[in-house]
């Protein structure tokens, strides 16, 4: 069973990510460009590269920033995905047109309504966990079965391996996108990627989008049947 979408084997995941974001910005359909950011170490490296390679190529005054998921911690907490994006990208490229933080204390409705007003996100960046999770959609977690009308859900990792309660896009929320880029880097992701290829029902196997692109390096692709 193939991995859904297109898998691109790349030497440098952060650089390939930056190139694809610049291209998506350049070919955007509206004047503004909406992007939902991820968390994690791969994302941090991708955003640091985007700040350099996309700093002048992208007019950040035209970019509306969203999040694909967030940990339910203060936005100045070291584990906050908002703080990660600020440190790695937003503080380096100057003011974006708008930043739409996920605020757990408000519940999911404000974000659901905001995404409803937007219609579709131009680009969603997702990562892949070693357990096959993406965003904060963890194996065996409640949000996997969210009502199809829900674009956003509160969620937790039932194993406790991924700490903090979360707010996350659901599969329906992820599907409301023109493009999804999934960045997968390193040997520790090879098994999860191979399990998806083998047809296992892991959360990341359910990512759908109008255009779904996996940016994968050799180490992460090392267990794939080719
Ligand atoms: C999060 C992310 C999560 C991440 C993967 C990969 O909030 O933690 O959204 O889905 O993308 O866990 O993270 P690494 O790149 O650190 O392995």
XYZ file of N, CA and C and ligand atoms in Angstrom:
695
model
N 0.874 -1.203 0.000
C 0.000 0.000 0.000
C 0.898 1.237 0.000
N 0.700 2.093 -0.974
C 1.610 3.257 -1.016
C 1.292 4.259 0.092
N 2.314 4.990 0.436
C 2.102 6.125 1.359
C 1.265 7.149 0.605
N 0.203 7.689 1.212
C -0.670 8.614 0.478
C 0.106 9.840 0.004
N -0.212 10.340 -1.163
C 0.430 11.561 -1.678
C 1.738 11.230 -2.371
N 2.639 12.209 -2.409
C 3.931 12.055 -3.085
C 5.057 12.063 -2.061
N 5.941 11.075 -2.164
C 7.096 11.025 -1.270
C 8.324 11.479 -2.048
N 8.962 12.542 -1.550
C 10.177 13.064 -2.190
C 11.364 12.756 -1.288
N 12.331 12.005 -1.845
C 13.550 11.706 -1.107
C 14.498 12.894 -1.284
N 14.885 13.543 -0.189
C 15.688 14.770 -0.285
C 16.935 14.642 0.587
N 17.987 15.354 0.215
C 19.218 15.319 1.014
C 19.054 16.103 2.308
N 18.314 17.227 2.188
C 18.246 18.157 3.324
C 16.775 18.546 3.526
N 16.151 17.971 4.528
C 14.714 18.208 4.743
C 14.393 19.682 5.008
N 15.123 20.360 5.902
C 14.793 21.776 6.126
C 14.901 22.634 4.870
N 15.914 22.378 4.054
C 16.082 23.164 2.828
C 14.954 22.868 1.843
N 14.604 21.608 1.692
C 13.494 21.232 0.799
C 12.187 21.835 1.309
N 12.032 21.838 2.625
C 10.824 22.455 3.217
C 10.750 23.929 2.846
N 11.844 24.641 3.048
C 11.860 26.087 2.763
C 11.542 26.333 1.292
N 12.122 25.529 0.404
C 11.860 25.695 -1.032
C 10.380 25.496 -1.348
N 9.775 24.491 -0.731
C 8.355 24.206 -1.016
C 7.439 25.285 -0.443
N 7.819 25.859 0.713
C 6.986 26.940 1.272
C 7.074 28.171 0.389
N 8.279 28.498 -0.072
C 8.446 29.654 -0.961
C 7.638 29.452 -2.240
N 7.688 28.250 -2.779
C 6.940 27.970 -4.016
C 5.437 28.067 -3.770
N 4.986 27.562 -2.630
C 3.541 27.640 -2.317
C 3.114 29.092 -2.144
N 3.995 29.903 -1.522
C 3.660 31.328 -1.373
C 3.555 31.989 -2.747
N 4.520 31.695 -3.595
C 4.569 32.323 -4.925
C 3.351 31.948 -5.755
N 2.811 30.775 -5.556
C 1.680 30.307 -6.394
C 0.353 30.373 -5.637
N 0.338 31.173 -4.549
C -0.904 31.259 -3.747
C -2.040 31.821 -4.573
N -3.271 31.459 -4.170
C -4.449 31.867 -4.958
C -5.009 33.215 -4.537
N -4.729 33.591 -3.294
C -5.241 34.870 -2.791
C -4.061 35.778 -2.469
N -4.356 37.017 -2.149
C -3.272 37.945 -1.832
C -2.562 37.517 -0.555
N -3.379 37.058 0.439
C -2.747 36.574 1.671
C -2.483 35.075 1.548
N -1.615 34.579 2.415
C -1.172 33.182 2.396
C -1.296 32.643 3.805
N -2.045 31.569 3.973
C -2.255 31.029 5.326
C -1.445 29.751 5.495
N -0.688 29.709 6.583
C 0.158 28.543 6.854
C -0.048 28.089 8.293
N -0.205 26.793 8.494
C -0.325 26.227 9.846
C 0.984 25.536 10.189
N 1.565 25.921 11.326
C 2.888 25.442 11.717
C 2.790 24.259 12.675
N 3.901 23.545 12.773
C 3.980 22.345 13.592
C 4.854 22.597 14.809
N 5.062 21.562 15.594
C 6.022 21.610 16.701
C 7.069 20.538 16.473
N 7.995 20.412 17.397
C 9.017 19.373 17.313
C 10.358 19.888 16.807
N 11.362 19.046 16.940
C 12.725 19.446 16.571
C 12.911 19.598 15.064
N 12.275 18.721 14.280
C 12.385 18.852 12.821
C 11.789 20.186 12.391
N 10.644 20.520 12.981
C 9.989 21.795 12.647
C 10.896 22.963 13.007
N 11.552 22.880 14.174
C 12.428 23.988 14.556
C 13.515 24.187 13.495
N 14.113 23.086 13.043
C 15.172 23.195 12.032
C 14.616 23.726 10.708
N 13.402 23.297 10.379
C 12.758 23.774 9.134
C 12.497 25.268 9.206
N 12.031 25.770 10.350
C 11.687 27.191 10.478
C 12.938 28.060 10.523
N 13.982 27.556 11.156
C 15.244 28.319 11.158
C 15.756 28.468 9.732
N 15.607 27.413 8.905
C 16.055 27.487 7.510
C 15.130 28.395 6.706
N 13.830 28.283 6.956
C 12.860 29.129 6.233
C 13.119 30.605 6.528
N 13.526 30.906 7.760
C 13.803 32.299 8.124
C 14.939 32.855 7.262
N 15.885 31.984 6.919
C 17.028 32.399 6.087
C 16.647 32.368 4.605
N 16.137 31.238 4.140
C 15.908 31.060 2.700
C 14.602 31.712 2.246
N 13.673 31.898 3.173
C 12.405 32.503 2.751
C 12.257 33.922 3.241
N 13.291 34.392 3.953
C 13.188 35.714 4.571
C 12.861 36.803 3.563
N 13.536 36.763 2.409
C 13.281 37.832 1.417
C 12.323 37.351 0.319
N 12.235 36.056 0.135
C 11.371 35.515 -0.936
C 9.894 35.619 -0.579
N 9.616 35.684 0.707
C 8.211 35.710 1.161
C 7.914 37.082 1.760
N 6.793 37.676 1.336
C 6.361 38.946 1.943
C 5.570 38.578 3.180
N 6.159 38.597 4.341
C 5.517 38.113 5.581
C 4.329 38.977 5.975
N 4.242 40.190 5.431
C 3.064 41.026 5.680
C 1.818 40.413 5.040
N 2.008 39.449 4.155
C 0.878 38.798 3.490
C 0.597 37.406 4.053
N 1.294 37.058 5.142
C 1.182 35.695 5.675
C 0.349 35.671 6.959
N -0.669 34.845 6.994
C -1.463 34.596 8.210
C -0.999 33.273 8.798
N -0.521 33.315 10.040
C 0.081 32.141 10.667
C -0.921 31.462 11.605
N -1.087 30.168 11.406
C -1.927 29.323 12.263
C -1.028 28.227 12.829
N -1.637 27.349 13.652
C -0.911 26.201 14.165
C -1.694 24.936 13.883
N -0.961 23.848 13.613
C -1.621 22.560 13.427
C -1.939 21.898 14.754
N -1.134 22.252 15.761
C -1.427 21.772 17.117
C -0.652 22.624 18.109
N -1.050 22.511 19.360
C -0.391 23.296 20.407
C -0.492 22.527 21.720
N 0.537 22.679 22.537
C 0.473 22.097 23.862
C -0.263 23.078 24.766
N -1.057 22.557 25.689
C -1.841 23.438 26.583
C -0.974 23.913 27.734
N -0.046 24.789 27.375
C 0.858 25.430 28.338
C 0.850 26.921 28.012
N 1.337 27.770 28.929
C 1.423 29.197 28.591
C 2.255 29.402 27.323
N 1.962 30.436 26.567
C 2.644 30.622 25.281
C 4.092 31.063 25.431
N 4.523 31.291 26.686
C 5.958 31.572 26.924
C 6.639 30.366 27.582
N 5.923 29.240 27.630
C 6.483 27.997 28.186
C 7.403 27.360 27.147
N 8.470 26.736 27.599
C 9.465 26.162 26.670
C 8.868 25.128 25.738
N 7.719 24.524 26.137
C 7.121 23.457 25.302
C 6.069 23.990 24.344
N 5.850 25.307 24.345
C 4.808 25.886 23.481
C 5.253 25.888 22.014
N 4.379 25.415 21.130
C 4.684 25.452 19.691
C 4.675 26.890 19.177
N 3.894 27.744 19.847
C 3.923 29.162 19.457
C 5.310 29.736 19.734
N 5.850 29.440 20.939
C 7.168 29.966 21.290
C 8.231 29.433 20.325
N 8.103 28.146 19.971
C 9.057 27.552 19.016
C 9.044 28.339 17.711
N 7.841 28.626 17.211
C 7.734 29.343 15.927
C 8.251 30.768 16.054
N 8.005 31.384 17.201
C 8.504 32.753 17.387
C 10.020 32.781 17.352
N 10.616 31.872 18.133
C 12.082 31.860 18.260
C 12.742 31.501 16.930
N 12.190 30.463 16.248
C 12.863 29.927 15.054
C 12.538 30.719 13.795
N 11.388 31.377 13.780
C 10.941 31.995 12.509
C 10.402 33.415 12.685
N 9.328 33.551 13.449
C 8.557 34.799 13.402
C 9.355 36.006 13.887
N 10.159 35.822 14.894
C 10.958 36.960 15.382
C 12.083 37.309 14.417
N 12.354 36.394 13.471
C 13.485 36.633 12.559
C 13.042 37.257 11.244
N 11.747 37.044 10.889
C 11.302 37.530 9.571
C 10.472 38.808 9.703
N 10.226 39.240 10.935
C 9.435 40.458 11.100
C 7.957 40.128 11.160
N 7.170 41.161 11.225
C 5.737 40.969 11.526
C 5.027 40.221 10.399
N 4.266 39.211 10.788
C 3.355 38.558 9.842
C 2.063 39.378 9.820
N 1.230 39.096 8.831
C -0.046 39.827 8.741
C -0.910 39.543 9.961
N -0.909 38.254 10.371
C -1.703 37.872 11.548
C -1.147 36.569 12.106
N -1.268 36.403 13.407
C -0.905 35.116 14.019
C -2.111 34.651 14.835
N -2.572 33.471 14.534
C -3.765 32.918 15.172
C -3.344 31.788 16.111
N -3.141 32.137 17.373
C -2.669 31.158 18.344
C -3.797 30.224 18.742
N -3.442 28.981 18.994
C -4.405 28.049 19.600
C -4.381 28.324 21.105
N -5.530 28.621 21.678
C -5.619 28.950 23.098
C -6.499 27.907 23.794
N -5.839 26.974 24.469
C -6.588 25.881 25.102
C -7.628 26.389 26.080
N -7.313 27.491 26.764
C -8.242 27.994 27.790
C -9.560 28.449 27.167
N -9.548 28.744 25.853
C -10.782 29.203 25.182
C -11.602 28.036 24.641
N -10.979 26.821 24.645
C -11.659 25.693 23.992
C -11.496 25.771 22.476
N -12.114 24.835 21.774
C -11.857 24.712 20.333
C -12.753 25.585 19.466
N -13.877 26.042 20.010
C -14.830 26.750 19.141
C -14.256 27.978 18.438
N -13.526 28.866 19.139
C -12.991 30.046 18.420
C -12.128 29.651 17.229
N -11.275 28.619 17.397
C -10.416 28.183 16.283
C -11.223 27.526 15.171
N -12.211 26.729 15.598
C -13.114 26.107 14.618
C -13.773 27.187 13.776
N -14.266 28.232 14.408
C -14.957 29.309 13.683
C -13.986 30.070 12.787
N -12.774 30.303 13.298
C -11.775 31.040 12.507
C -11.423 30.269 11.238
N -11.231 28.959 11.388
C -10.913 28.127 10.215
C -12.120 28.039 9.292
N -13.307 28.042 9.866
C -14.518 28.025 9.041
C -14.600 29.279 8.198
N -14.286 30.421 8.815
C -14.292 31.698 8.070
C -13.232 31.683 6.972
N -12.064 31.105 7.288
C -10.965 31.101 6.318
C -11.308 30.238 5.108
N -11.962 29.130 5.375
C -12.261 28.198 4.271
C -11.214 27.116 4.212
N -10.094 27.412 3.562
C -9.040 26.393 3.457
C -7.696 27.018 3.769
N -6.874 26.283 4.485
C -5.500 26.728 4.717
C -4.692 26.494 3.441
N -3.864 27.455 3.093
C -3.032 27.252 1.899
C -2.025 26.137 2.138
N -1.422 26.136 3.336
C -0.356 25.157 3.590
C -0.397 24.726 5.045
N -0.288 23.440 5.285
C -0.160 22.897 6.632
C 1.149 22.124 6.699
N 1.965 22.434 7.691
C 3.194 21.684 7.933
C 2.945 20.685 9.045
N 3.268 19.441 8.762
C 3.099 18.375 9.752
C 4.411 17.621 9.933
N 4.565 17.039 11.116
C 5.685 16.141 11.359
C 5.168 14.720 11.520
N 6.094 13.802 11.758
C 5.739 12.395 12.004
C 6.439 11.940 13.269
N 5.664 11.459 14.226
C 6.286 10.930 15.441
C 6.735 9.492 15.240
N 7.669 9.001 16.057
C 8.138 7.612 15.931
C 6.995 6.594 16.120
N 5.921 7.028 16.787
C 4.746 6.153 16.999
C 3.717 6.308 15.875
N 4.042 7.124 14.873
C 3.111 7.313 13.758
C 2.121 8.435 13.972
N 2.291 9.213 15.045
C 1.373 10.358 15.216
C 1.769 11.500 14.299
N 0.803 12.389 14.075
C 1.072 13.642 13.380
C 0.236 14.720 14.042
N 0.687 15.954 13.988
C 0.092 17.000 14.825
C 0.014 16.435 16.245
N -1.166 16.547 16.894
C -1.308 15.866 18.188
C -2.366 14.785 18.094
N -2.365 14.097 16.946
C -3.259 12.959 16.697
C -2.466 11.692 16.990
N -2.582 11.223 18.221
C -1.786 10.110 18.710
C -2.511 8.788 18.537
N -1.781 7.681 18.349
C -2.443 6.373 18.259
C -3.353 6.135 19.471
N -4.561 5.690 19.213
C -5.488 5.360 20.301
C -6.095 6.555 20.996
N -5.890 7.750 20.457
C -6.424 8.954 21.137
C -7.810 9.302 20.614
N -8.549 10.014 21.444
C -9.967 10.284 21.159
C -10.157 11.100 19.883
N -9.260 12.042 19.615
C -9.473 12.960 18.479
C -9.416 12.241 17.134
N -8.911 11.005 17.111
C -8.881 10.249 15.837
C -10.303 10.010 15.345
N -11.224 9.961 16.295
C -12.638 9.676 15.968
C -13.523 10.907 16.114
N -12.929 12.070 15.959
C -13.703 13.307 16.097
C -14.815 13.343 15.054
N -15.912 13.996 15.416
C -17.007 14.191 14.466
C -16.454 14.822 13.176
N -16.847 14.329 12.017
C -16.311 14.853 10.744
C -16.467 16.364 10.578
N -17.405 16.946 11.332
C -17.594 18.399 11.224
C -16.622 19.178 12.086
N -15.887 18.461 12.959
C -14.942 19.148 13.835
C -13.594 19.293 13.150
N -13.139 20.524 13.057
C -11.836 20.793 12.426
C -10.727 20.812 13.473
N -11.125 21.031 14.732
C -10.170 21.191 15.824
C -10.681 20.408 17.025
N -9.769 19.823 17.778
C -10.190 19.048 18.963
C -9.148 19.168 20.063
N -9.601 18.989 21.301
C -8.664 18.811 22.397
C -8.258 17.345 22.365
N -7.043 17.031 22.799
C -6.601 15.649 22.726
C -5.472 15.388 23.713
N -5.208 14.126 23.975
C -4.072 13.739 24.822
C -3.498 12.439 24.304
N -2.239 12.182 24.595
C -1.618 10.914 24.238
C -1.937 9.899 25.341
N -2.732 8.885 25.068
C -3.125 7.947 26.118
C -1.938 7.198 26.736
N -0.822 7.143 26.024
C 0.355 6.441 26.589
C 1.145 7.350 27.537
N 0.866 8.666 27.443
C 1.625 9.597 28.283
C 3.006 9.921 27.734
N 3.350 9.302 26.597
C 4.704 9.537 26.045
C 4.861 10.967 25.524
N 3.760 11.520 25.025
C 3.801 12.918 24.549
C 3.045 13.766 25.557
N 3.792 14.578 26.286
C 3.214 15.239 27.478
C 2.316 16.413 27.104
N 1.610 16.881 28.081
C 0.676 18.006 28.032
C -0.606 17.661 27.281
N -1.728 18.142 27.809
C -2.948 18.136 27.003
C -2.698 18.981 25.752
N -3.433 18.704 24.706
C -3.175 19.377 23.421
C -4.451 19.941 22.829
N -4.275 20.898 21.917
C -5.302 21.248 20.942
C -4.715 20.879 19.572
N -5.512 20.287 18.709
C -4.970 19.824 17.432
C -5.990 19.933 16.317
N -5.495 20.129 15.093
C -6.371 19.924 13.941
C -6.767 18.451 13.933
N -7.978 18.187 13.507
C -8.417 16.805 13.291
C -8.063 16.412 11.849
N -8.367 15.175 11.492
C -8.120 14.780 10.097
C -8.944 15.665 9.145
N -10.151 16.004 9.576
C -10.988 16.881 8.733
C -10.360 18.264 8.634
N -9.777 18.736 9.729
C -9.118 20.039 9.694
C -7.893 20.018 8.799
N -7.146 18.934 8.835
C -5.957 18.799 7.978
C -6.366 18.735 6.506
N -7.473 18.067 6.250
C -7.909 17.895 4.851
C -8.370 19.216 4.233
N -8.702 20.203 5.101
C -9.149 21.527 4.587
C -7.930 22.360 4.224
N -7.162 21.853 3.267
C -5.891 22.521 2.922
C -5.612 22.332 1.439
N -4.891 23.299 0.873
C -4.438 23.133 -0.508
C -3.228 22.220 -0.544
N -2.319 22.435 0.405
C -1.083 21.645 0.419
C -0.737 21.242 1.842
N -0.307 20.008 2.004
C 0.279 19.566 3.272
C 1.706 19.115 2.989
N 2.650 19.640 3.748
C 4.033 19.177 3.709
C 4.295 18.411 4.998
N 4.711 17.136 4.863
C 5.086 16.331 6.033
C 6.599 16.164 5.992
N 7.276 16.668 7.005
C 8.747 16.561 7.036
C 9.140 15.412 7.945
N 9.964 14.501 7.385
C 10.357 13.282 8.107
C 11.868 13.128 7.992
N 12.555 13.262 9.124
C 14.018 13.258 9.082
C 14.571 12.370 10.179
N 15.530 11.491 9.798
C 16.250 10.722 10.813
C 15.801 9.275 10.931
N 16.734 8.462 11.373
C 16.556 7.001 11.509
C 15.392 6.655 12.441
N 15.179 7.513 13.442
C 14.139 7.178 14.434
C 12.727 7.229 13.833
N 12.604 7.768 12.610
C 11.262 7.809 11.965
C 11.102 6.700 10.929
N 12.180 5.948 10.668
C 12.167 4.965 9.572
C 11.112 3.883 9.795
N 10.994 3.437 11.035
C 10.035 2.347 11.295
C 8.604 2.822 11.099
N 8.301 4.025 11.617
C 6.929 4.547 11.485
C 6.568 4.712 10.010
N 7.508 5.240 9.234
C 7.230 5.456 7.802
C 7.013 4.114 7.091
N 7.829 3.124 7.439
C 7.680 1.794 6.819
C 6.356 1.152 7.232
N 5.941 1.375 8.469
C 4.651 0.822 8.938
C 3.497 1.448 8.182
N 3.612 2.734 7.864
C 2.560 3.398 7.059
C 2.543 2.793 5.661
N 3.744 2.629 5.080
C 3.827 2.028 3.741
C 3.239 0.612 3.735
N 3.401 -0.088 4.849
C 2.906 -1.484 4.927
C 1.395 -1.536 5.151
N 0.794 -0.347 5.296
C -0.667 -0.296 5.411
C -1.198 -0.286 6.830
N -0.316 -0.103 7.802
C -0.797 -0.048 9.189
C -1.659 1.182 9.428
N -2.649 1.018 10.277
C -3.598 2.096 10.546
C -3.026 3.069 11.578
N -1.986 3.770 11.191
C -1.387 4.781 12.075
C -1.992 6.140 11.752
N -2.041 7.039 12.725
C -2.669 8.355 12.456
C -2.137 9.040 11.209
N -0.827 9.058 11.011
C -0.261 9.798 9.862
C -0.668 9.180 8.528
N -1.131 7.925 8.553
C -1.591 7.295 7.300
C -2.890 7.924 6.808
N -3.545 8.669 7.688
C -4.849 9.272 7.355
C -4.736 10.732 6.931
N -3.521 11.227 6.761
C -3.348 12.615 6.289
C -3.859 12.690 4.861
N -4.735 13.636 4.591
C -5.219 13.859 3.237
C -5.178 15.362 2.957
N -4.949 15.695 1.691
C -4.967 17.095 1.280
C -5.091 17.134 -0.238
N -5.422 18.290 -0.767
C -5.457 18.435 -2.223
C -4.090 18.071 -2.807
N -3.031 18.511 -2.107
C -1.660 18.178 -2.528
C -0.915 17.766 -1.270
N -0.504 16.499 -1.182
C 0.186 15.963 -0.004
C 1.600 15.547 -0.404
N 2.584 16.196 0.228
C 3.983 15.939 -0.126
C 4.760 15.565 1.135
N 5.440 14.418 1.080
C 6.303 13.971 2.185
C 7.743 14.303 1.808
N 8.416 15.067 2.626
C 9.821 15.389 2.411
C 10.621 14.530 3.376
N 11.335 13.547 2.806
C 11.937 12.475 3.599
C 13.416 12.361 3.281
N 14.251 12.252 4.308
C 15.678 12.052 4.007
C 15.998 10.558 4.000
N 17.226 10.237 3.569
C 17.635 8.836 3.389
C 17.484 8.040 4.678
N 17.868 8.621 5.784
C 17.810 7.886 7.067
C 16.367 7.500 7.407
N 15.453 8.435 7.162
C 14.038 8.153 7.498
C 13.429 7.184 6.488
N 14.006 7.137 5.280
C 13.470 6.254 4.215
C 14.127 4.885 4.225
N 15.042 4.674 5.166
C 15.925 3.494 5.093
C 15.201 2.167 5.280
N 13.983 2.167 5.812
C 13.259 0.885 5.989
C 12.167 0.708 4.940
N 12.084 1.611 3.982
C 11.000 1.531 2.997
C 11.308 0.458 1.959
N 10.235 -0.251 1.528
C 10.362 -1.187 0.388
C 10.419 -0.333 -0.868
N 11.452 -0.559 -1.710
C 11.567 0.298 -2.904
C 11.606 -0.567 -4.151
C 4.236 18.469 18.331
C 4.250 18.219 16.840
C 4.454 16.764 16.568
C 5.804 16.640 15.855
C 6.262 15.215 15.772
C 7.690 15.137 15.228
O 3.506 19.363 18.801
O 5.031 17.805 18.987
O 3.209 18.766 16.193
O 3.447 16.195 15.767
O 5.701 17.165 14.538
O 6.233 14.674 17.091
O 8.542 15.805 16.124
P 10.150 15.716 15.985
O 10.487 16.407 14.726
O 10.670 16.416 17.204
O 10.487 14.256 15.935
